[in-house]
CSV table of C-alpha atoms and ligand atoms in Angstrom, one decimal:
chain,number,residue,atom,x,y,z
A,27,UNK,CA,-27.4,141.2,94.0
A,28,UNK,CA,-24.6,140.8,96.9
A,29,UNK,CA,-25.2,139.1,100.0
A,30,UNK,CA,-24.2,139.7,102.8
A,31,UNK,CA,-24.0,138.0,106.1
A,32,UNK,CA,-24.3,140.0,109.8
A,33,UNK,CA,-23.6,137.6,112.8
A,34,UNK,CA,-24.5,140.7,115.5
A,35,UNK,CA,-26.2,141.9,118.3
A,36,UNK,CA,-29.2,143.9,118.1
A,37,UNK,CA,-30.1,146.2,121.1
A,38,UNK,CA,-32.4,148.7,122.2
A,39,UNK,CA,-30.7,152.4,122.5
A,40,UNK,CA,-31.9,154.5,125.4
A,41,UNK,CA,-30.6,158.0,124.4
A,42,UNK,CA,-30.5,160.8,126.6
A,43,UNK,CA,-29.1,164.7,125.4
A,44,UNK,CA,-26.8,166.4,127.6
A,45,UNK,CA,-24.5,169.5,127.8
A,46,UNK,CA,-21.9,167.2,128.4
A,47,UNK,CA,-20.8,164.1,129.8
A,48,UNK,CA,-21.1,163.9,133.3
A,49,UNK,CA,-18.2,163.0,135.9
A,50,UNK,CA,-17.6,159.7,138.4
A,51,UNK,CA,-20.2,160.4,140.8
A,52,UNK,CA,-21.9,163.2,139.2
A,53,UNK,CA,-25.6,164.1,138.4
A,54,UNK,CA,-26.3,166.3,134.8
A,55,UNK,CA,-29.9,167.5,133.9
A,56,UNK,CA,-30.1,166.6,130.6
A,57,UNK,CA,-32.5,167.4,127.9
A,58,UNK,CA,-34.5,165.3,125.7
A,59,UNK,CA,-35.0,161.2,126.0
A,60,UNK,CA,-35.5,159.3,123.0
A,61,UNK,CA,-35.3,155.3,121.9
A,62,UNK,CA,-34.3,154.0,118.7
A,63,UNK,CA,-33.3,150.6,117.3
A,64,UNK,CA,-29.8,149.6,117.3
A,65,UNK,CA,-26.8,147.2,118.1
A,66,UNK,CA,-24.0,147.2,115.7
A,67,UNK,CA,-25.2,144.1,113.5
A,68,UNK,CA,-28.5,145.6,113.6
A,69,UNK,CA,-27.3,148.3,112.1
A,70,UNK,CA,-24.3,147.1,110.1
A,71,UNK,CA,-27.4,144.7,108.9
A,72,UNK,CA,-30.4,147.7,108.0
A,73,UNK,CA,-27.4,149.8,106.3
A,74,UNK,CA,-26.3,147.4,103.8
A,75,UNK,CA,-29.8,146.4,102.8
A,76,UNK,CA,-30.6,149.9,102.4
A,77,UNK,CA,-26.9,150.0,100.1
A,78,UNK,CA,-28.6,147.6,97.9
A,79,UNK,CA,-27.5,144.1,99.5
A,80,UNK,CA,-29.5,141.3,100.5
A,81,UNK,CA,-28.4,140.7,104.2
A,82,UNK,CA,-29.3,137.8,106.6
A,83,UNK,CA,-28.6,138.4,110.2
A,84,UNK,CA,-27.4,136.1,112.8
A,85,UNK,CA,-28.4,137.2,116.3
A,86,UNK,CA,-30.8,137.0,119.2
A,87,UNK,CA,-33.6,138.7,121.1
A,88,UNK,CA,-35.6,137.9,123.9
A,89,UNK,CA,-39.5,137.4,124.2
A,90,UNK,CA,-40.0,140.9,125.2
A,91,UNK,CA,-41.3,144.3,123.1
A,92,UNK,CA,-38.1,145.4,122.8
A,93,UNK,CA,-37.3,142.4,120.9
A,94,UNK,CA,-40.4,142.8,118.9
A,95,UNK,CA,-39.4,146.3,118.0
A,96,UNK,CA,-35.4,145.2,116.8
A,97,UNK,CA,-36.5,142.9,114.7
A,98,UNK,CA,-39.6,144.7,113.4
A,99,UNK,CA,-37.0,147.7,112.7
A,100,UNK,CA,-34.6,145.1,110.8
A,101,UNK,CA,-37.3,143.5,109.1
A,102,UNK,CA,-39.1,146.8,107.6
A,103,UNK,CA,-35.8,147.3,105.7
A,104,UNK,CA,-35.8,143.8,104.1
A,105,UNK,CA,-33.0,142.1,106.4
A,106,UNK,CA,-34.0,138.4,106.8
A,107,UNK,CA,-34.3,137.0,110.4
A,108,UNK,CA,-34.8,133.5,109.8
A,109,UNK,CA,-31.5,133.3,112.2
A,110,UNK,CA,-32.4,135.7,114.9
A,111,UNK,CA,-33.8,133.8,117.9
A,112,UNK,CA,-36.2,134.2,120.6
A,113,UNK,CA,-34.2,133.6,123.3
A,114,UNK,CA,-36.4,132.3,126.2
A,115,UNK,CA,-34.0,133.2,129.1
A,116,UNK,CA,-32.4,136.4,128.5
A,117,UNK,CA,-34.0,139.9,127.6
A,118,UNK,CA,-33.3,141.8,124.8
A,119,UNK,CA,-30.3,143.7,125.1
A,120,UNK,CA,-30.0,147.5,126.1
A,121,UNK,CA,-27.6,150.5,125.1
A,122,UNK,CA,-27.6,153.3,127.6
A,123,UNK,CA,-26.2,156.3,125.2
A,124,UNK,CA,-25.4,159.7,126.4
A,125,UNK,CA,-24.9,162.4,123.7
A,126,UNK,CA,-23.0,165.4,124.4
A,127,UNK,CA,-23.9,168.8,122.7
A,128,UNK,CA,-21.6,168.1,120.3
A,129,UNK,CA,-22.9,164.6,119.0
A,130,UNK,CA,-20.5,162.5,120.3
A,131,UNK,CA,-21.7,159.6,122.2
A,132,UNK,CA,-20.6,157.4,125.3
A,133,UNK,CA,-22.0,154.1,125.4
A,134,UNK,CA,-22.7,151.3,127.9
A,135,UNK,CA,-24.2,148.0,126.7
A,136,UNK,CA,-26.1,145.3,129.0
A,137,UNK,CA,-26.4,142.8,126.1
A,138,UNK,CA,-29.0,140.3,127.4
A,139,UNK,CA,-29.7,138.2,124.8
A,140,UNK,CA,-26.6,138.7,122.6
A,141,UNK,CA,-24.7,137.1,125.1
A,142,UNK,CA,-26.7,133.5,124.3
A,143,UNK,CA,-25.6,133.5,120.1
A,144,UNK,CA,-24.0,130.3,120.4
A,145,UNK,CA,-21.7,128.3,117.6
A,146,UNK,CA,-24.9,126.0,116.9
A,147,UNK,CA,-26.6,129.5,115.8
A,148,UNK,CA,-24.3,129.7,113.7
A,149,UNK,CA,-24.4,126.3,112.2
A,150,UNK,CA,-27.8,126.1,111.4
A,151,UNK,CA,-27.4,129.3,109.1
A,152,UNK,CA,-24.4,127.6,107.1
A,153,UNK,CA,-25.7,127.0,104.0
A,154,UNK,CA,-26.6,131.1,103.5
A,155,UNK,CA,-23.3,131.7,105.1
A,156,UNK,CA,-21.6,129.4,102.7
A,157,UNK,CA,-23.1,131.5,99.9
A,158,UNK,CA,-22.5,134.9,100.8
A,159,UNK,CA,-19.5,137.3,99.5
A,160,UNK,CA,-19.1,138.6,102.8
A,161,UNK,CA,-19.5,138.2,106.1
A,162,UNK,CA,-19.4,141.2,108.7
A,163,UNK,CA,-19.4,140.8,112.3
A,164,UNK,CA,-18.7,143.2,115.0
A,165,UNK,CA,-17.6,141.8,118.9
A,166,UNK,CA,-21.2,142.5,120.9
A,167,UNK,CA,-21.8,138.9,120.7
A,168,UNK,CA,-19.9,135.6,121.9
A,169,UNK,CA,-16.7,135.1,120.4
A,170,UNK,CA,-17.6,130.9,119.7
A,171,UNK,CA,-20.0,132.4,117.4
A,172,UNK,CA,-17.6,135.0,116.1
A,173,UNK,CA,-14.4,132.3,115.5
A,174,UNK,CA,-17.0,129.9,114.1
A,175,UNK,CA,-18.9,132.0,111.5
A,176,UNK,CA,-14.8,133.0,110.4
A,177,UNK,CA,-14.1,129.1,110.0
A,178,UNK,CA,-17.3,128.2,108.1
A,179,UNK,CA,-16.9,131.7,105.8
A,180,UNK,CA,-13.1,130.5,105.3
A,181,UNK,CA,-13.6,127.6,103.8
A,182,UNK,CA,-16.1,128.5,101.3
A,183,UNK,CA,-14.0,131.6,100.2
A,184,UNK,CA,-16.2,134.4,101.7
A,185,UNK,CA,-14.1,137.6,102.7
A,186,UNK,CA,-14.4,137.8,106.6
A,187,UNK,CA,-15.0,141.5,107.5
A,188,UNK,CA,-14.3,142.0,111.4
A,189,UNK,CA,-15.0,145.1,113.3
A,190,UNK,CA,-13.1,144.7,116.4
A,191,UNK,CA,-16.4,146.7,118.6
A,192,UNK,CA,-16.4,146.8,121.8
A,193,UNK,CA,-13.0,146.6,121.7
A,194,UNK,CA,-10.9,143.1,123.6
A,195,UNK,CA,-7.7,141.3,123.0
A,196,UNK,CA,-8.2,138.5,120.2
A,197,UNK,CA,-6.8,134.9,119.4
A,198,UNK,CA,-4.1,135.8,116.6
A,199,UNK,CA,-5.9,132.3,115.1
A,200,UNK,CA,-8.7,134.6,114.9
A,201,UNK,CA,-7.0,137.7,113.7
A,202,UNK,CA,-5.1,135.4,110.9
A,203,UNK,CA,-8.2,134.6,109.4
A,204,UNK,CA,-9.6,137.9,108.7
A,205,UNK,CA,-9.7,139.7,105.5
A,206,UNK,CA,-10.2,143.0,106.7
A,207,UNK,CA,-9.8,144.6,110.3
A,208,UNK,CA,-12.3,147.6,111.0
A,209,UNK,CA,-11.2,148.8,114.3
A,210,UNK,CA,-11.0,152.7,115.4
A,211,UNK,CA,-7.9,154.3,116.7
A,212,UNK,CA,-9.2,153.0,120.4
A,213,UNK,CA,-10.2,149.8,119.5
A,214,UNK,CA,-6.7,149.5,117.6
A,215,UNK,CA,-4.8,150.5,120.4
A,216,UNK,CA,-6.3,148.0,122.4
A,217,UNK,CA,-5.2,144.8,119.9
A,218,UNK,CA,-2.2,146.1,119.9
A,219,UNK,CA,-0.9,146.5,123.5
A,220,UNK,CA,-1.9,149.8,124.3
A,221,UNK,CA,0.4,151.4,121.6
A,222,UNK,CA,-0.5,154.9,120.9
A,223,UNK,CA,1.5,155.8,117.8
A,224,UNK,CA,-0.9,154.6,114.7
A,225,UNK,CA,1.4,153.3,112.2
A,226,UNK,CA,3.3,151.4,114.8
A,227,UNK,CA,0.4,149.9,116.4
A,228,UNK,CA,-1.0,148.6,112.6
A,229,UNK,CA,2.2,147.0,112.1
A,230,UNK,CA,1.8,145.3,115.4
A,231,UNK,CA,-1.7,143.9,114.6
A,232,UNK,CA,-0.8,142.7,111.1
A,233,UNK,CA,2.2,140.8,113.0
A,234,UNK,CA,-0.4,139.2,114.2
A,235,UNK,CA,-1.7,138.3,111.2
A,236,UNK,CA,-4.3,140.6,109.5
A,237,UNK,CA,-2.8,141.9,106.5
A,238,UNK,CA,-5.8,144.4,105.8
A,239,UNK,CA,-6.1,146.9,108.3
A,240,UNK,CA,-8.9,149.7,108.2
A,241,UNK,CA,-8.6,152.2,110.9
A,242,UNK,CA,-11.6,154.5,110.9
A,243,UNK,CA,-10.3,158.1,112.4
A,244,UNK,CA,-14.0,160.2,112.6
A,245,UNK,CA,-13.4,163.4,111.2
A,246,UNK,CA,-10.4,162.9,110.0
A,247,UNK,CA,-11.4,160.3,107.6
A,248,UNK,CA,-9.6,156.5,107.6
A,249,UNK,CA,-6.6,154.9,107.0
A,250,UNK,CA,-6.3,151.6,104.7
A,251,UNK,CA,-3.1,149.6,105.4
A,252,UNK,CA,-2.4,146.6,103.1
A,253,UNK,CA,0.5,145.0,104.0
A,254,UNK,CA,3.1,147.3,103.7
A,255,UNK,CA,1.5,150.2,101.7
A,256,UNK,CA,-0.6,152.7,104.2
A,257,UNK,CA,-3.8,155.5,102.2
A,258,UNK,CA,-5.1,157.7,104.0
A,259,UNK,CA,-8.7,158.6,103.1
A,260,UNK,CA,-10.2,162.0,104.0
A,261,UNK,CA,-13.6,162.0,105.2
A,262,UNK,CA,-16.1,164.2,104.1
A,263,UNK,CA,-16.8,167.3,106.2
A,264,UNK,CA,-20.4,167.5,107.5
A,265,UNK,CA,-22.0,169.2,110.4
A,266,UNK,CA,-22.4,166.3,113.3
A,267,UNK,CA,-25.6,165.6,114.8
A,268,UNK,CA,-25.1,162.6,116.3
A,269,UNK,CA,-22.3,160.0,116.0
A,270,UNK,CA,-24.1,157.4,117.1
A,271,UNK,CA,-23.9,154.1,114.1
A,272,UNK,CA,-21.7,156.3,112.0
A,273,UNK,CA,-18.9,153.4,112.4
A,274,UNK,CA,-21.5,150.6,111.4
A,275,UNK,CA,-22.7,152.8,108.2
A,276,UNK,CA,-19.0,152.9,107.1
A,277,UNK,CA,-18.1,148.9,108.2
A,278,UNK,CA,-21.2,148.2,106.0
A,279,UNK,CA,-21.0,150.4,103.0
A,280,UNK,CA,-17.1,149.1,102.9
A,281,UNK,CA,-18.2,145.8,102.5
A,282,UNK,CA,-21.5,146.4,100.0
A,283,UNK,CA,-18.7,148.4,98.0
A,284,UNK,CA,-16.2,145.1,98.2
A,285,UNK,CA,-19.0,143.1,97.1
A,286,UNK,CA,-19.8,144.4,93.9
A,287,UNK,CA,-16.4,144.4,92.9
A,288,UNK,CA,-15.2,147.8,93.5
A,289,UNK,CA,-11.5,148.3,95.0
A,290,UNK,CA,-10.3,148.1,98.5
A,291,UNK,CA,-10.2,152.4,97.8
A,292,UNK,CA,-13.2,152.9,96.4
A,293,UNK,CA,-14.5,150.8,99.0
A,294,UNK,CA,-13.4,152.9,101.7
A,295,UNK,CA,-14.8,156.1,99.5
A,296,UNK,CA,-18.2,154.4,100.1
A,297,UNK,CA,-17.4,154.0,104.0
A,298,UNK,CA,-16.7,157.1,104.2
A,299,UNK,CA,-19.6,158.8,103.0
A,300,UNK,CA,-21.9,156.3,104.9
A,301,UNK,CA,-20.1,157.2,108.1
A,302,UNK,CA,-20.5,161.2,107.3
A,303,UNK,CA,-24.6,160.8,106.1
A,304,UNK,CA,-24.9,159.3,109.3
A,305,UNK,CA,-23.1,161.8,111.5
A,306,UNK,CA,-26.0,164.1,110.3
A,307,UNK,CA,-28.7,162.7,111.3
A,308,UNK,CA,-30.5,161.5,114.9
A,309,UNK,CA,-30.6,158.3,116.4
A,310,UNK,CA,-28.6,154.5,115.2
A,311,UNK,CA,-30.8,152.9,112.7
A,312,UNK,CA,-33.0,156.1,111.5
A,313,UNK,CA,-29.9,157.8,110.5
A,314,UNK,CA,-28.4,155.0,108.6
A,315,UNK,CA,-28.7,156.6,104.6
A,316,UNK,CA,-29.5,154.9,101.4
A,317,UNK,CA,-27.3,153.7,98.3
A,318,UNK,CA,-29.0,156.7,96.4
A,319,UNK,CA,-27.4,159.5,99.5
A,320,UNK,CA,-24.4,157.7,99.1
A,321,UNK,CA,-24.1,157.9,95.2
A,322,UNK,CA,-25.1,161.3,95.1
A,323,UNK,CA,-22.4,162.5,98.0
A,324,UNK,CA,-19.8,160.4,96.0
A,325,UNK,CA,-20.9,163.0,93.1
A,326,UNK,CA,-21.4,166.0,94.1
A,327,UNK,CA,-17.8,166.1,96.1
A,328,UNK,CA,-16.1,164.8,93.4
A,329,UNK,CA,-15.7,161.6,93.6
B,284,LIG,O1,-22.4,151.4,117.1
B,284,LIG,C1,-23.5,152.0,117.7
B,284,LIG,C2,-24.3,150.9,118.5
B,284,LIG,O2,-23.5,150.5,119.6
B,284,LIG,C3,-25.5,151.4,119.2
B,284,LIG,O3,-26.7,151.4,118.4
B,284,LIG,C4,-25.6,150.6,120.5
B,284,LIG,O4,-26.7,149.8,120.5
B,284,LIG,C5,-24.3,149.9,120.6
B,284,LIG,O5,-24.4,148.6,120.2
């Protein structure tokens, strides 16, 4: 079995269903209000276990029932939380998620408790971290804990997954240590200056010293540059539901996928289908799908 290592933030998603996004300064009736467990290490977490991995997560929550909730969601699907603390300060951290008619989402995150993963956290999970084949980690928590899980992972020759989310200008020390680079085309633009033209803007982050760059694109699939040779993946085409987590299903099922051995490819074959069960389905964690909807998807469309 793989392991693999989350250092993330877990948060509590308050969902509301609208027409439509609403304008600066407006007010929308919407429809439906729901809550469902998420933050993107929770879920990057809950969806590899469910692909088959054992995964340990490194995070916080506070003492609060929201934080009861995360990590009795994360727990129920076998993700080990010896490293997620009760952090006595802080509350639990919060996702206010509007979903349009079409499923796509806007999000705003008050992190709480995410905020407080600090380096030490980090230390005192070394030894799994040290064994793991990968370590994933997306930007909702410090960036102390993010450059020091990277150094730890480094030197025991673990492949350092980072999915640039939210997105914010990194440390090219940071960036040269990274195996692969997840971002989306927003998130990409953003590393790179603002550039708008794809291509151009991948060259520019690899300049700064990623060699692996995999841009997710939504609908349109994703695009796996490596060094100078660019693939473009198509995704599989699905009715949307709900976007919400479909990037965390595809940063995890990438890595499970790189664990066992398969190509960088076939890896991103896996990410894809992830990201497209996911798009089907309500809410972040609940719609997160297992290895077997994977492997059959992977089957039926060919593949
Ligand atoms: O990627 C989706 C996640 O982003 C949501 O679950 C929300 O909590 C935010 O962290």
């Amino acid at each position: 079995m793989t392991t693999i290592v989350v250092v993330g933030s877990l948060n509590m998603d308050l969902v509301v269903h609208a027409p439509r996004h609403p304008l600066p300064g407006e007010t929308l009736i919407g429809s439906h209000f729901q809550t469902f467990p998420g933050g993107k290490g929770a879920n990057q977490a809950v969806a590899a276990a469910r692909l088959g991995a054992r995964v340990c997560m490194i995070g916080r929550v506070g003492i609060d029932t929201f934080g009861d909730t995360l990590l009795a969601a994360v727990q129920y699907d076998g993700v080990d939380t010896s490293f997620v603390q009760r952090d006595l300060n802080t509350a639990t951290g919060v996702a206010l998620i509007t979903l349009d008619a079409h499923g796509q989402n806007t999000i705003v995150v008050a992190p709480g408790a995410n905020m407080q993963v600090s380096e030490a956290d980090v230390i005192r999970a070394e030894s799994v971290l040290r064994r793991a084949d990968v370590l994933l980690m997306p930007l909702e928590c410090p960036l102390e804990a993010v450059v020091a899980a990277t150094h730890l992972a480094r030197q025991s020759g673990v492949r350092v997954v980072l999915n640039p989310a939210p997105a914010r200008p990194l440390p090219t020390e940071l960036l040269a240590q990274i195996d692969y680079l997840l971002p989306n085309q927003l998130e990409l633009q953003v590393l790179a200056d603002g550039e708008t033209d794809l291509l151009t803007a991948i060259r520019r982050v690899q300049q700064q010293g990623v060699r692996n760059i995999l841009v997710t694109l939504g609908e349109e699939g994703a695009l796996l540059a490596m060094g100078d040779q660019t693939t473009h993946v198509p995704a599989f085409q699905v009715p949307v539901v709900d976007t919400v987590a479909a990037g965390d299903a595809f940063a995890a099922a990438f890595c499970v996928a790189l664990a066992e051995g398969k190509s960088p490819l076939e890896a991103v074959r896996w990410g894809n289908a992830a990201g497209a069960l996911a798009v089907t389905r309500s809410g972040a964690q609940p719609s997160l799908p297992s290895r077997f909807e994977v492997m059959r998807l992977l089957e039926v469309r060919g593949e």
